[in-house]
Structures are given as structure tokens and as C-alpha cells.
Amino acid sequence: MDELRPTDPARIGAHRLLGRLGAGGMGVVYLGRTDAGATAAIKVILPEYAGDDEFRTRFRREVEAARKVRSPWAVAVIDAETEGERPWLATAFVPGPSLAEAVASCGPMPLRSVRVLAGLLSRALTAVHTAGLVHRDVKPGNVLLTADGPRLIDFGIARAGDATALTATDLVVGTPGFLSPEQASGGGTVPGPASDVFSLGCLLAYAATGRPPYGSGAVDALLYRTVHDEPDLDGIDDAELRALLADCLVKNPADRPTARQLDERIVEDASPGSVEWLPEDVVRLIADRSAAMLALPGIEPTIADEPAPGPPGRRRFLSLAAAGAVVVAGGGAFAAWEALRDDEGAGGAKSGERAWIIGVQADLSGARKAAGKAQERGARVAVERFNSRKDKPYTLQLKVLDDRGDPARAVKAAEEFARDRDVLAVIGPTGDAETGAVLSVYDEAMLPLITVSSLAIAYAPRSKKSFFQASPSYVVLTQPIITRLVLRPDVERLGVLLDRAGGLAAYTGGYGANLLTPVLTTGTTYPRVVPAGARDLGPVIADMLANKSDALFYAGDEAGAARTAQALAATPFEGPRMAMHTAMGPGFIEEAGDAATGWEFTAPYTDATAPAAKEFAAAHRRSFGSAPAHWAAEAFDVAGLVIDALGAFPERPSRTALVARIARSTYKGISRTYAFDEKQILVGKDAYLYRVENGRYRFVGPAPKAGS
């Protein structure tokens, strides 16, 4: 929860506001409390919507319908104002984590947990549909887990089932990955209750496997798979649950069961008020959120008649919380909260003079920890260099938070940075998924966020006012590949092997190479796509060579690149072959062996052996006793960019002013000159080449640019 802003109201209706829970496209959500102590989540509509007569008509109608929803598993509407200057809607406040957060933090749920969830959410949807509503955004983020069961929340885009559409006919409403085919295809189709059943099937598949049944990645591709492909239910071995989900996920809405029929099919249930159906780590997560309620402002201390002999266990704590029996004396609320909360990554400004802090949000312990640690060290060298100046006007601090490469943890880290008003800018995150998850948090706080290693060409639709992408995208990185491979006298056709094991980077890179080759050259392409995990690439390589591929671009991961290299080595092919940095790692050389020799890679990062990196590399060795790893120089550059922008102000700037300054900056760094276009995307297209020689990667130098 964030603090209230000076422009926020102190009260809404009968509720005293305690803080901001978040903001969305239509309004701001506050946490409020009545004088009697009841808490509520209050959504206040933005002025631009409040002044729209059609929107007010829909809002009024949907509030009336939402009041009719009667289910213990759907969050109830407790108050609303539809006629005032700023319409608002208040629902009961649920402090538990979302299902999305629980799965991201604790992994897929056990079979029993998924069955209980299916039954209770089916009852929630039955109540929604009985009230004449269609939710339209059933997803893991809209299901909260509490001590006594799940709660379906956010009827923000729900609509009366018989209502005339008030939105554009081609607008896709909802969340890709959990949309029904009728929502994903657009075209003016008004989704009915069966659409919610399909979304529930997606949600339950996610709970059981930890992944959406139609994958992730580019939105257009995701919507296409939802409409045309079969769901991925691998890993769900229980025949009964798998059949139930398959029935929910049929393409034709008329063939899906109703929510009531689903409830009747599910025999699994949980005892009222019990958490025994949930795994222990999820119970701990719920306990943390329930404990946080004790630290909210305005709770009057109450003396317990019979205090427990020791700190309660988490399941015991939840039983008390669910029954409303948690009472504390004096400072006990703070003590209980401190005992139960996670202190990892804590830190902030001290009392007295305000600190000037640059944040680093990175994966320091997950799959990309090498890149994250390199970026932390690069930024630290830049801060140490600034602080060593005798004429420095202030002392800089570096605050580092580890998000482990997990989108849910990334949001927590972003929220902590946003709350710490001493943090002026943040470098990171490390990966595409984490970056996409946090953009709205940083944008709401107008906190500059500069990433050097998140290279997607697009993220989920949302405002990106404070976001700067300081490295070339995956598509840009394919351009030097095309230039180096196709603009040769001995190459007419580029074979493009897209391996889906490489995820978003491979999809974007392979698609970009196929699309741009005829634009940048007179050559042609021969594309092939292989499913993730394909082992024998020999037949694919043979087909590509049979179709006169003179050069090869592999878009995928390290393991697939090694298999491709070995398959090529078994043929007479002697042409050039390349891949992107996402396949460039020790695993490629180890697995490919001699077949790795001669492969080239395009990368967005420079090397410690580059002449421009000499001074930085020496400073890095002094601080850490080793040469800088890949991505360190880019983080050093971006920290320097922020420091340079701060130097333009005679006194401490606001975050908004710093965003504006960075947006119009031109900064010459080690790896490139940093300047941004009107969308705050890097203008330069500098990339670098590496080549495998003698069993190691040798830095070749700057990659060729189109037209060079």
C-alpha cells in the first residue's frame, strides 16, 4: 500500500482513507475504514470517465447488478456513489495474496487445492451470472486467497449480460492468456457467461501447472493460440480434473458447462474457515498479509484477557484472524507484524538529511543471476566513482533489491522502490517478464526506470511514461545478422531456424529476421519452426539445406544451438552461421564441442577487452578483483546517464523532472551513445559481435549496421 498523495481526498463517503492500493485505467483504488472499523477497497472513477454520460449509465447499471451478487466467495459491494462528481464503488477489503502471487511465489498447487478452488470459484461465478452479470476478467490476479477461502474480486469491467456494448466493437477487454476465444477474436461479440467459464478453466490450469494453457509472449500470438490452438494441459495427470478443464476450454461457448454444472461435478470441498486445503507455504503467505492488517493506522489497541503462552504458529494465527480474535496490547501490533513479515531487501533513507539514491532491481539469485550481479557491480562502480570526486555536491547511495527473476517478486521490489521517496531512479529489471510486470508501478510513482537487458519490442498495453529501454531490442539485434550473413557474394538465401524453446527472444528474433531480410537486402529466407524440446534437428537442417539455404540463423536457446551446430557439422555445409546472445553461453561450447567453432553471435553488450572499456575494467578489478562480466559496462553507462542528468539540477529534482531530463539527454557511454526517441526507446542501434575460436568466445568488435 502506498501513502496518500496531497491531492487525494481524506474521506470518501463513510470511509476515512488510509492509503492507495493501486491505480488502473479507469480509476484509483484506496483502502478505507469506517468509524466502526470496517475496511473497504474503494475505486474512484477518473474525471475523464466521470464526465462521460454513457460511462455513467453503464457504471450505474453495473453497480446495481453487482449489489445483487450474493456469494461468500465473491467480494461484496458494500457502498457506492453513482451520481456524484466522482463516482465510486466500495467493496469489502481482502488482505490476502492473489492466486497469481501465490503460484509465482510457491509454485503450482496440489491437486486437492485446485479442486477446492474450482468448486468455490464455480459457486462465485454462479452468483455473478445469477445476478445478470458477466465478469469478463476472471484471472489469477482477480482471485484473492484468505484464511477462510478464495474471493473473486474486481467487477471493474463486468457488465450486465443483456447490456448493449458501450465500447468500441474491436476492443479486446480482459487479460490475454485468460480470455475466451470470443473475447480474443474481437469483432463486436458480446461475451456471455460461458466466456467466464472458459477463463476459469485457464485460471485452474494455471493453478495446477504454473503456466497459462495458451502460453505467454507476444499478445497477438497469444490471442491467435487462444482462438485456434488446443490448450497445454501437460502435467495434469488426474483424468477427472483434466476432463473438467478440457470441457471448460472448448472453443464453442455453447458446448461448455455452466458455472452451476461445474460446481455440481466437483465433489471436493473444504471445511468452513479451514486452510487445510492449501499448501503450507501458501498458508504462510496468507498469514503475512493478515498480519499486515495489524500495522494499519487507526487500529486502537485492545488488551487480551488470556494471551497465548508464545507466538502463534501461522495456521493458528490464521484461525484467530479468521475468527476476528487477534488482539494486541500497546506496541504488540508492530511486534507481530515485524515477526511475520519478510525483511529481505529492506532499506531506505535514514532520518535527517534526505539521501540521494539510485536503485538497482535485478535477478541476483534466479536463472539470470549472472547478468543481474554484473549489472549491480557496474552500477556500484559508477556510484563509487562519483562519490570519489572531491567536488561532489552530495553523496550517492545504491539500493539493491533482488527480484529473483520472478514477476511477482519484481512487483514487490518495484513497490518498495516507489514508496522510498529518496530513490530518484532505478536500473533494471533484468528480464522481459519482470519488466512487463512492474511498468505500471513505476509509472504511477513517475519513478525513472531504465533497463539495459529487457529487450522486448513491446510490452502489455499500459502507460510507459517513466520507462527507458537503454539497449537495442531483439529485432534490432537481428539486423547485423542479416547484414553480415546475406550481404555476401556467396549467399542468396538465409535459413531461419526458430526454436520455440528460446521463448520471446527467439520468436521475436526469428520473426524479425524473416521479415527484414527482403527489406534490408535482395536475398530471400527459408524459415523453419521447431517445437520446444525438439531433439533431432538433423531432418530440419537437411530440409533447410535442400532448399538452398546458404547461411543459417538460429533463434533459440543454448541447448538448441548446440544441437543445431552438431547437426550442421554432420553435413557438407561450410557457410556462415549465427545466433543471438540468448544462445551464447558456456553450455553451447560444452555441448557442441568442435562443432561450435566458427559460430558468431550478435549481442547488445560490449566486452572488457574493448578499448573503450579499459578504464572501467581497471576500476572493476580494483573493486571486485575480477574483470567485468557481460552487462556490467551497460549498467555502468546507465548509472552514469542518471548521474549526468542529476547534475543538471541545482538542487534535488523531483522524479518527474528527472524523467523529463533523461528523455532529452544525450550521454556518451562505454558501449554506446544514449539518446531516446519520443517513445523513450534507444535511438542508437549499436551491437557487438563474438566468435567461437579455440573453445572460447572471442570479442570481434562492433557489429555491422544496415547500409555499412
XYZ file of C-alpha atoms in Angstrom:
708
model
C 0.000 0.000 0.000
C 1.280 3.482 -0.890
C 0.803 6.651 1.120
C -1.941 9.094 0.197
C -0.924 11.994 -2.006
C -1.662 15.631 -1.182
C -4.317 15.707 -3.913
C -6.119 12.620 -2.580
C -9.299 13.110 -0.525
C -9.261 12.393 3.198
C -12.658 10.694 3.168
C -14.966 9.066 0.638
C -18.487 8.529 1.843
C -18.352 6.967 5.301
C -14.728 5.857 4.846
C -11.570 7.520 6.134
C -8.846 6.807 3.596
C -5.707 5.046 4.824
C -3.670 4.727 1.630
C -3.544 3.845 -2.050
C -3.928 0.203 -3.076
C -3.263 0.901 -6.750
C -4.421 2.627 -9.899
C -5.790 1.365 -13.180
C -7.066 2.624 -16.473
C -10.388 3.823 -15.058
C -9.599 4.992 -11.554
C -7.663 4.917 -8.306
C -8.275 2.286 -5.615
C -7.952 3.341 -1.969
C -8.027 1.450 1.304
C -10.632 2.994 3.586
C -12.040 2.374 7.037
C -15.382 3.308 8.511
C -15.665 4.814 12.004
C -16.866 1.391 13.120
C -13.574 -0.155 11.939
C -14.714 -1.976 8.778
C -12.199 -1.807 5.931
C -13.068 -1.422 2.257
C -11.396 -1.169 -1.134
C -12.794 1.957 -2.792
C -12.457 2.537 -6.526
C -12.864 6.186 -7.527
C -13.511 6.817 -11.216
C -11.184 9.185 -13.078
C -12.663 12.576 -14.120
C -12.400 11.829 -17.855
C -14.768 8.878 -17.392
C -16.944 10.570 -14.775
C -17.852 13.248 -17.329
C -18.950 10.699 -19.931
C -22.734 10.193 -19.834
C -22.542 6.770 -21.478
C -19.951 5.613 -18.974
C -22.093 6.847 -16.066
C -25.076 4.971 -17.457
C -23.089 1.746 -17.631
C -21.463 2.309 -14.241
C -24.853 2.913 -12.605
C -26.352 -0.208 -14.186
C -23.429 -2.421 -13.256
C -23.306 -1.209 -9.653
C -26.986 -2.104 -9.345
C -26.308 -5.564 -10.761
C -23.184 -6.104 -8.630
C -25.176 -5.373 -5.455
C -27.241 -8.457 -6.273
C -24.243 -10.818 -6.212
C -24.648 -12.986 -3.127
C -21.821 -15.425 -2.515
C -19.295 -15.926 0.293
C -16.704 -16.471 -2.466
C -17.256 -13.181 -4.313
C -16.259 -9.880 -2.716
C -19.428 -7.972 -1.881
C -20.258 -4.398 -2.924
C -20.867 -2.573 0.356
C -21.386 1.008 -0.785
C -21.355 3.179 -3.902
C -21.996 6.674 -5.218
C -23.043 6.807 -8.877
C -24.381 10.346 -9.169
C -21.653 12.492 -7.577
C -18.892 14.429 -9.299
C -16.505 11.464 -8.881
C -18.440 8.170 -8.876
C -17.040 5.432 -6.642
C -17.616 1.846 -5.653
C -16.630 0.246 -2.326
C -16.144 -3.490 -1.820
C -15.062 -5.472 1.216
C -11.258 -5.359 1.586
C -9.447 -8.717 1.369
C -5.834 -8.629 2.662
C -4.764 -11.980 1.228
C -2.361 -12.556 -1.691
C -3.697 -13.144 -5.177
C -3.641 -16.596 -6.732
C -1.131 -15.221 -9.260
C 1.217 -14.185 -6.470
C 0.780 -17.474 -4.613
C 1.612 -19.591 -7.681
C 4.520 -17.342 -8.689
C 5.978 -17.462 -5.169
C 5.149 -21.036 -4.152
C 4.726 -22.943 -7.403
C 1.763 -24.945 -8.796
C -0.905 -26.020 -6.338
C -1.609 -29.616 -5.291
C -4.494 -31.463 -6.899
C -6.793 -31.106 -3.884
C -6.160 -27.360 -3.713
C -7.085 -26.957 -7.384
C -10.275 -28.967 -6.944
C -11.397 -26.941 -3.934
C -10.581 -23.760 -5.786
C -12.600 -24.958 -8.778
C -15.648 -25.697 -6.673
C -15.663 -22.460 -4.694
C -14.982 -20.231 -7.701
C -17.697 -22.044 -9.666
C -20.099 -21.010 -6.902
C -18.827 -17.437 -7.078
C -19.423 -17.314 -10.837
C -22.849 -18.909 -10.411
C -23.784 -15.990 -8.142
C -22.342 -13.468 -10.619
C -24.274 -14.979 -13.518
C -27.470 -15.310 -11.468
C -27.244 -11.554 -10.835
C -27.221 -10.979 -14.588
C -23.512 -10.105 -14.789
C -20.616 -11.387 -16.846
C -17.294 -10.808 -15.075
C -15.113 -10.690 -18.260
C -11.764 -10.697 -16.413
C -11.529 -13.969 -14.473
C -7.784 -14.400 -13.939
C -5.359 -15.375 -11.137
C -4.816 -11.730 -10.213
C -8.539 -11.331 -9.526
C -8.739 -14.219 -7.058
C -7.530 -13.488 -3.531
C -6.696 -16.250 -1.053
C -7.779 -15.793 2.556
C -7.877 -17.757 5.770
C -11.376 -18.985 5.013
C -11.323 -19.466 1.248
C -10.830 -17.662 -2.075
C -12.552 -14.449 -3.125
C -13.377 -13.401 -6.673
C -12.774 -9.653 -6.959
C -12.820 -6.726 -9.393
C -16.047 -6.303 -11.273
C -14.412 -3.207 -12.799
C -15.114 -4.392 -16.356
C -18.070 -6.641 -15.538
C -21.260 -5.836 -17.385
C -24.894 -6.782 -17.325
C -25.376 -9.801 -19.542
C -28.117 -8.173 -21.624
C -26.462 -4.750 -21.851
C -25.715 -3.074 -25.159
C -21.994 -2.688 -25.769
C -20.737 0.783 -24.860
C -17.179 0.123 -26.005
C -15.581 0.013 -29.420
C -16.541 -3.147 -31.294
C -12.924 -4.183 -31.917
C -11.765 -3.658 -28.331
C -10.414 -6.759 -26.587
C -11.480 -6.471 -22.945
C -9.796 -8.679 -20.357
C -6.359 -10.211 -19.854
C -4.596 -12.114 -22.688
C -3.852 -15.663 -21.594
C -7.150 -15.882 -19.686
C -9.528 -14.608 -22.365
C -12.112 -16.768 -24.083
C -11.874 -17.239 -27.876
C -14.906 -14.993 -28.339
C -13.116 -12.222 -26.400
C -9.763 -12.813 -28.119
C -11.235 -12.633 -31.611
C -12.895 -9.235 -31.005
C -15.299 -8.324 -33.781
C -18.025 -6.935 -31.552
C -19.078 -10.252 -29.996
C -20.573 -9.649 -26.560
C -19.208 -12.378 -24.251
C -21.738 -14.276 -22.166
C -21.455 -16.404 -19.003
C -19.726 -19.168 -20.988
C -16.823 -16.774 -21.527
C -16.235 -16.649 -17.755
C -16.260 -20.470 -17.644
C -13.511 -20.600 -20.273
C -11.462 -18.064 -18.291
C -11.987 -20.130 -15.136
C -10.602 -23.140 -16.993
C -7.494 -21.114 -17.894
C -7.156 -19.989 -14.278
C -7.405 -23.525 -12.897
C -4.901 -24.836 -15.453
C -2.526 -22.077 -14.333
C -3.042 -23.038 -10.678
C -2.290 -26.691 -11.461
C 0.740 -26.199 -13.741
C 2.120 -22.735 -13.001
C 1.647 -21.582 -16.608
C -1.283 -20.325 -18.726
C -2.670 -23.047 -21.004
C -2.075 -20.969 -24.149
C 1.439 -19.893 -23.266
C 2.816 -16.382 -22.977
C 4.757 -13.883 -25.073
C 3.593 -11.505 -27.795
C -0.057 -10.540 -27.293
C -1.055 -11.112 -30.931
C 0.436 -14.611 -30.905
C -1.227 -15.372 -27.582
C -4.647 -14.295 -28.862
C -4.144 -16.379 -32.009
C -3.313 -19.501 -29.986
C -6.376 -18.932 -27.784
C -8.649 -18.901 -30.823
C -7.008 -21.687 -32.856
C -4.793 -23.958 -30.716
C -5.553 -26.672 -28.185
C -4.695 -25.884 -24.538
C -1.477 -27.151 -22.990
C -2.598 -29.321 -20.067
C 0.629 -31.288 -19.738
C 1.428 -32.052 -16.113
C -2.217 -32.525 -15.097
C -2.267 -36.284 -14.655
C -5.601 -36.588 -12.857
C -8.071 -37.757 -15.524
C -11.130 -36.226 -13.817
C -9.613 -32.757 -13.430
C -8.134 -32.842 -16.921
C -11.531 -33.717 -18.412
C -13.208 -30.927 -16.464
C -10.690 -28.366 -17.710
C -10.939 -29.642 -21.272
C -14.721 -29.136 -21.132
C -14.249 -25.566 -19.869
C -11.798 -24.809 -22.678
C -13.755 -25.934 -25.735
C -13.888 -23.264 -28.434
C -17.677 -23.197 -28.895
C -19.329 -21.376 -25.953
C -22.487 -23.464 -26.328
C -20.525 -26.653 -25.618
C -19.107 -25.509 -22.281
C -20.751 -26.394 -18.962
C -22.340 -23.626 -16.946
C -20.752 -22.497 -13.703
C -23.536 -24.263 -11.799
C -22.912 -27.512 -13.689
C -19.214 -27.261 -12.875
C -19.997 -26.915 -9.179
C -22.205 -29.991 -9.350
C -19.407 -32.028 -10.975
C -16.813 -31.206 -8.295
C -17.144 -33.261 -5.127
C -14.054 -31.873 -3.378
C -14.766 -29.321 -0.666
C -13.129 -27.663 2.326
C -14.311 -27.213 5.890
C -15.622 -23.690 6.563
C -12.882 -21.389 7.872
C -10.178 -24.011 7.311
C -6.866 -23.578 5.471
C -6.064 -27.312 5.419
C -6.762 -27.466 1.678
C -3.850 -25.120 0.964
C -0.114 -25.991 0.960
C 1.936 -24.759 3.908
C 3.928 -22.130 2.003
C 0.719 -20.516 0.711
C -0.643 -20.512 4.252
C 2.463 -18.604 5.347
C 1.893 -16.088 2.585
C -1.698 -15.559 3.727
C -0.503 -15.191 7.317
C 1.905 -12.441 6.313
C -0.880 -10.469 4.642
C -3.279 -10.995 7.506
C -0.601 -9.855 9.952
C -0.093 -6.690 7.933
C -3.623 -5.646 8.894
C -2.312 -5.173 12.423
C 0.018 -2.417 11.250
C -2.639 -0.310 9.550
C -3.110 3.179 11.003
C -6.029 3.863 13.229
C -6.342 0.479 14.985
C -6.949 1.044 18.654
C -5.018 -1.358 20.927
C -7.057 -3.892 22.869
C -5.847 -5.861 25.867
C -6.178 -9.605 25.565
C -7.739 -11.355 28.523
C -5.708 -14.550 28.069
C -2.625 -14.022 25.926
C -1.166 -17.125 24.340
C 1.962 -18.524 26.041
C 4.103 -17.905 22.927
C 3.985 -16.631 19.383
C 1.243 -18.465 17.472
C 2.043 -20.718 14.565
C 0.910 -19.467 11.187
C -2.071 -21.791 10.887
C -3.036 -20.916 14.488
C -2.611 -17.228 13.672
C -4.902 -17.592 10.675
C -7.561 -19.347 12.707
C -7.584 -16.431 15.147
C -7.555 -13.854 12.374
C -10.436 -15.520 10.564
C -12.485 -15.521 13.743
C -11.713 -11.865 14.458
C -9.932 -12.828 17.681
C -6.499 -11.286 17.142
C -5.927 -8.692 19.889
C -2.706 -6.960 20.931
C -1.558 -4.672 23.688
C 0.359 -1.419 23.211
C 3.084 -1.942 20.605
C 2.144 -5.571 20.051
C 0.708 -4.876 16.605
C 4.068 -3.648 15.407
C 5.852 -6.556 17.066
C 3.560 -9.126 15.461
C 3.962 -7.536 12.038
C 7.745 -7.400 12.389
C 7.872 -11.043 13.454
C 5.884 -12.264 10.485
C 6.939 -10.030 7.605
C 9.758 -10.727 5.133
C 12.593 -8.255 5.683
C 14.602 -9.257 2.628
C 15.675 -6.254 0.597
C 14.673 -3.801 3.305
C 16.398 -0.472 3.405
C 15.803 3.172 2.809
C 16.754 6.644 3.767
C 17.857 7.418 7.295
C 16.430 10.227 9.372
C 17.921 13.681 8.928
C 19.169 14.878 5.558
C 17.497 13.111 2.661
C 19.621 10.616 0.774
C 20.184 10.653 -2.979
C 19.635 7.024 -4.000
C 19.870 5.135 -7.272
C 18.106 1.771 -7.151
C 19.053 -1.470 -8.848
C 16.294 -4.037 -9.324
C 17.840 -7.262 -10.610
C 17.738 -11.025 -10.650
C 20.517 -11.814 -8.176
C 19.585 -15.391 -7.275
C 17.466 -16.758 -10.130
C 18.036 -18.025 -13.653
C 19.698 -14.790 -14.829
C 21.686 -14.040 -11.699
C 24.954 -13.704 -13.636
C 23.526 -10.806 -15.646
C 21.871 -9.287 -12.568
C 25.051 -9.393 -10.478
C 27.075 -7.909 -13.330
C 24.625 -5.003 -13.558
C 24.722 -4.427 -9.816
C 28.524 -4.274 -9.900
C 28.576 -1.971 -12.912
C 26.214 0.468 -11.214
C 28.210 0.258 -7.992
C 31.441 1.215 -9.798
C 29.665 4.274 -11.262
C 28.404 5.372 -7.831
C 31.816 4.823 -6.216
C 33.428 6.841 -8.991
C 31.034 9.746 -8.386
C 31.489 9.614 -4.609
C 35.284 9.753 -5.025
C 35.029 13.229 -6.516
C 36.215 15.987 -4.187
C 33.724 18.479 -5.642
C 30.656 16.260 -5.389
C 27.576 18.258 -4.270
C 26.099 15.252 -2.413
C 26.857 11.603 -1.689
C 25.093 8.976 -3.760
C 23.836 5.693 -2.338
C 22.970 2.464 -4.147
C 19.945 0.470 -3.022
C 19.714 -3.051 -4.474
C 16.678 -5.375 -4.430
C 16.725 -8.967 -5.656
C 13.541 -9.942 -7.503
C 14.925 -13.442 -8.314
C 13.680 -13.099 -11.889
C 10.129 -13.648 -10.640
C 7.427 -11.222 -11.881
C 5.500 -11.349 -8.587
C 8.608 -10.540 -6.553
C 9.502 -7.918 -9.148
C 6.266 -6.091 -8.387
C 7.071 -6.171 -4.656
C 10.529 -4.733 -5.306
C 9.081 -2.030 -7.541
C 6.526 -1.101 -4.893
C 9.284 -0.794 -2.276
C 11.327 1.470 -4.537
C 8.239 3.550 -5.336
C 7.475 4.047 -1.626
C 11.035 5.100 -0.801
C 10.925 8.776 -1.713
C 14.718 9.043 -1.534
C 15.084 6.773 -4.577
C 15.398 9.004 -7.625
C 15.805 6.405 -10.402
C 16.033 2.622 -10.774
C 18.183 0.497 -13.111
C 16.548 -2.767 -14.168
C 14.855 -5.202 -14.172
C 16.985 -7.955 -15.716
C 14.361 -9.828 -17.767
C 11.412 -9.132 -20.044
C 8.727 -10.715 -17.838
C 9.771 -8.776 -14.738
C 9.911 -5.520 -16.693
C 6.452 -6.014 -18.114
C 5.101 -6.742 -14.630
C 6.429 -3.551 -12.999
C 5.859 -0.836 -15.599
C 2.576 0.390 -14.135
C 4.076 0.577 -10.623
C 6.959 2.789 -11.725
C 4.705 4.840 -13.964
C 2.250 5.509 -11.142
C 5.136 6.774 -8.996
C 6.681 8.585 -12.012
C 9.961 6.956 -10.962
C 12.526 6.709 -13.810
C 13.134 3.069 -14.742
C 15.995 2.298 -17.139
C 16.561 -1.279 -18.299
C 19.673 -2.469 -20.092
C 18.763 -6.120 -20.614
C 14.990 -6.271 -21.160
C 14.806 -6.228 -24.952
C 11.185 -6.907 -25.952
C 9.888 -4.776 -28.798
C 6.591 -4.285 -26.974
C 5.095 -4.913 -23.561
C 1.497 -5.400 -22.425
C -0.547 -2.276 -23.187
C -0.009 0.236 -20.406
C 1.437 3.676 -19.932
C 5.239 3.844 -20.008
C 5.837 7.487 -19.134
C 8.817 6.817 -16.862
C 10.326 3.801 -18.672
C 13.506 3.900 -20.771
C 14.756 0.928 -22.800
C 18.524 1.522 -22.982
C 19.517 -1.403 -25.213
C 18.584 -2.480 -28.748
C 15.570 -4.789 -28.971
C 15.654 -8.384 -30.183
C 14.523 -7.237 -33.636
C 17.265 -4.614 -33.830
C 19.805 -7.309 -32.908
C 18.781 -9.328 -35.980
C 19.771 -6.520 -38.358
C 23.554 -7.037 -38.058
C 22.951 -10.754 -38.528
C 21.153 -10.075 -41.793
C 23.812 -7.589 -42.864
C 26.701 -9.927 -42.027
C 25.158 -13.090 -43.469
C 23.177 -12.011 -46.519
C 25.209 -9.121 -47.919
C 27.870 -11.516 -49.179
C 28.538 -12.648 -52.740
C 28.142 -16.322 -51.801
C 24.775 -16.018 -50.000
C 21.372 -15.744 -51.681
C 19.079 -17.388 -49.140
C 19.138 -17.194 -45.337
C 17.836 -20.221 -43.483
C 15.998 -19.100 -40.325
C 15.562 -21.800 -37.677
C 13.145 -20.634 -34.966
C 13.267 -22.884 -31.903
C 10.332 -22.207 -29.586
C 12.491 -23.275 -26.626
C 14.002 -19.796 -26.812
C 10.733 -18.102 -25.820
C 10.015 -14.463 -26.586
C 13.575 -13.640 -27.686
C 13.623 -16.465 -30.233
C 10.126 -15.736 -31.516
C 10.892 -12.037 -31.972
C 14.357 -12.583 -33.410
C 13.307 -15.275 -35.861
C 10.239 -13.375 -36.967
C 12.273 -10.171 -37.335
C 14.982 -11.828 -39.434
C 12.423 -13.394 -41.741
C 10.573 -10.091 -42.134
C 13.573 -7.770 -42.503
C 15.809 -9.804 -44.831
C 13.903 -8.823 -48.023
C 13.669 -5.248 -46.728
C 17.379 -4.766 -45.996
C 18.772 -6.980 -48.774
C 17.922 -8.551 -52.126
C 18.138 -12.000 -50.531
C 15.375 -14.410 -49.536
C 14.695 -16.570 -46.495
C 13.724 -20.159 -45.813
C 12.135 -20.286 -42.324
C 11.512 -23.386 -40.224
C 9.907 -23.538 -36.766
C 10.538 -26.402 -34.349
C 8.642 -27.056 -31.107
C 10.345 -26.541 -27.773
C 12.331 -29.614 -26.772
C 12.883 -30.935 -30.302
C 15.873 -33.270 -30.037
C 16.726 -34.497 -33.525
C 17.321 -31.457 -35.710
C 19.041 -33.433 -38.464
C 15.939 -33.693 -40.713
C 15.183 -29.987 -40.266
C 18.750 -28.996 -41.174
C 18.684 -31.340 -44.173
C 15.460 -29.734 -45.392
C 16.891 -26.213 -44.998
C 19.999 -27.128 -46.985
C 17.917 -28.916 -49.622
C 16.054 -25.633 -50.084
C 19.333 -23.842 -50.876
C 19.984 -22.078 -47.569
C 23.470 -20.593 -48.000
C 23.683 -19.215 -44.443
C 21.916 -20.090 -41.197
C 20.471 -18.014 -38.364
C 19.415 -19.992 -35.280
C 16.898 -18.300 -32.942
C 16.597 -20.248 -29.698
C 18.471 -21.259 -26.555
C 21.939 -22.655 -25.765
C 20.952 -26.323 -25.882
C 19.141 -25.990 -29.205
C 22.055 -24.025 -30.671
C 24.418 -26.869 -29.695
C 22.152 -29.454 -31.350
C 21.950 -27.258 -34.457
C 25.742 -26.931 -34.574
C 26.168 -30.685 -34.281
C 23.555 -31.347 -36.973
C 25.292 -28.882 -39.317
C 28.686 -30.446 -38.622
C 27.332 -33.765 -39.886
C 26.646 -32.208 -43.319
C 28.926 -30.745 -46.006
C 27.662 -27.227 -45.126
C 30.501 -24.703 -44.748
C 28.520 -21.470 -44.917
C 28.295 -18.825 -42.188
C 26.096 -19.451 -39.176
C 24.990 -17.073 -36.407
C 22.740 -16.731 -33.370
C 21.828 -14.056 -30.835
C 23.366 -13.619 -27.390
C 20.479 -15.563 -25.817
C 22.121 -18.767 -27.126
C 25.635 -17.633 -26.211
C 26.779 -19.258 -23.001
C 29.175 -21.903 -21.693
C 26.589 -24.609 -22.376
C 26.767 -24.032 -26.137
C 30.527 -24.593 -26.336
C 30.464 -27.509 -23.885
C 27.670 -29.384 -25.670
C 28.584 -28.520 -29.265
C 32.299 -29.262 -28.846
C 34.297 -28.777 -32.036
C 31.066 -28.032 -33.921
C 30.883 -24.688 -32.093
C 33.975 -23.327 -33.867
C 33.202 -20.532 -36.306
C 29.757 -19.694 -34.942
C 29.162 -15.969 -34.466
C 26.809 -14.176 -32.089
C 25.344 -10.700 -32.061
C 24.967 -9.145 -28.603
C 23.851 -5.834 -27.082
C 26.762 -5.784 -24.625
C 30.421 -4.891 -25.124
C 33.411 -6.713 -23.639
C 36.073 -5.867 -21.066
C 38.696 -6.166 -23.822
C 37.133 -3.352 -25.865
C 39.390 -0.244 -25.917
C 36.595 1.996 -24.588
C 36.157 -0.279 -21.551
C 39.792 -0.153 -20.406
C 39.365 2.407 -17.602
C 36.099 0.872 -16.395
C 37.601 -2.637 -16.421
C 40.507 -1.448 -14.268
C 38.127 0.159 -11.742
C 36.027 -3.010 -11.669
C 39.121 -5.116 -10.917
C 40.075 -2.784 -8.066
C 36.621 -3.091 -6.526
C 35.841 -6.756 -7.151
C 39.116 -8.445 -8.062
C 37.926 -9.582 -11.482
C 37.205 -8.332 -14.974
C 33.649 -7.111 -15.539
C 31.186 -9.677 -16.878
C 28.798 -9.021 -19.732
C 26.156 -6.349 -18.945
C 28.359 -4.630 -16.317
C 29.530 -1.883 -18.682
C 25.962 -1.155 -19.790
C 24.782 -0.763 -16.176
C 27.819 1.469 -15.516
C 26.779 3.575 -18.508
C 23.153 3.885 -17.426
C 24.139 4.835 -13.875
C 26.393 7.463 -15.448
C 23.457 8.665 -17.545
C 21.370 9.154 -14.392
C 24.227 10.870 -12.547
C 24.779 13.179 -15.524
C 21.064 14.051 -15.611
C 21.077 14.773 -11.857
C 23.970 17.185 -12.396
C 21.714 19.426 -14.484
C 19.728 20.424 -11.378
C 20.934 22.966 -8.812
C 19.089 21.073 -6.071
C 17.342 17.757 -5.566
C 14.923 17.235 -8.502
C 11.514 15.647 -8.444
C 11.151 12.270 -10.110
C 9.009 13.814 -12.831
C 11.655 16.427 -13.606
C 14.330 13.726 -13.763
C 12.243 11.674 -16.214
C 11.967 14.712 -18.473
C 15.700 15.394 -18.227
C 16.696 11.805 -19.072
C 14.269 11.823 -22.010
C 16.122 14.694 -23.663
C 19.646 13.644 -22.649
C 22.472 12.545 -24.902
C 25.138 10.662 -22.967
C 28.283 9.068 -24.389
C 28.995 5.827 -22.554
C 31.400 2.929 -22.936
C 29.121 0.724 -25.025
C 27.116 3.336 -26.954
C 25.785 6.877 -27.016
C 22.499 7.001 -25.111
C 19.675 9.080 -26.538
C 15.967 8.296 -26.671
C 13.175 8.915 -29.159
C 9.713 10.243 -28.338
C 8.713 6.795 -27.035
C 11.813 6.734 -24.787
C 13.339 3.888 -26.791
C 17.063 3.908 -27.511
C 17.857 5.722 -30.755
C 21.225 4.057 -31.480
C 21.471 0.513 -32.862
C 24.929 -0.392 -31.585
C 25.518 -4.131 -31.249
C 28.621 -6.309 -30.930
C 29.985 -9.484 -32.457
C 31.513 -12.522 -30.758
C 33.032 -15.567 -32.471
C 33.861 -19.023 -31.123
C 37.576 -19.738 -31.539
C 39.714 -22.303 -29.728
C 36.877 -23.295 -27.421
C 36.025 -19.791 -26.171
C 34.155 -16.656 -27.180
C 36.374 -14.002 -28.758
C 35.179 -10.392 -28.877
C 35.235 -9.301 -32.538
C 34.046 -5.712 -32.110
C 31.099 -3.580 -33.240
C 28.557 -5.393 -35.407
C 27.934 -4.078 -38.937
C 24.974 -1.766 -39.364
C 22.484 -1.761 -42.200
C 23.939 0.144 -45.139
C 27.541 -0.161 -43.910
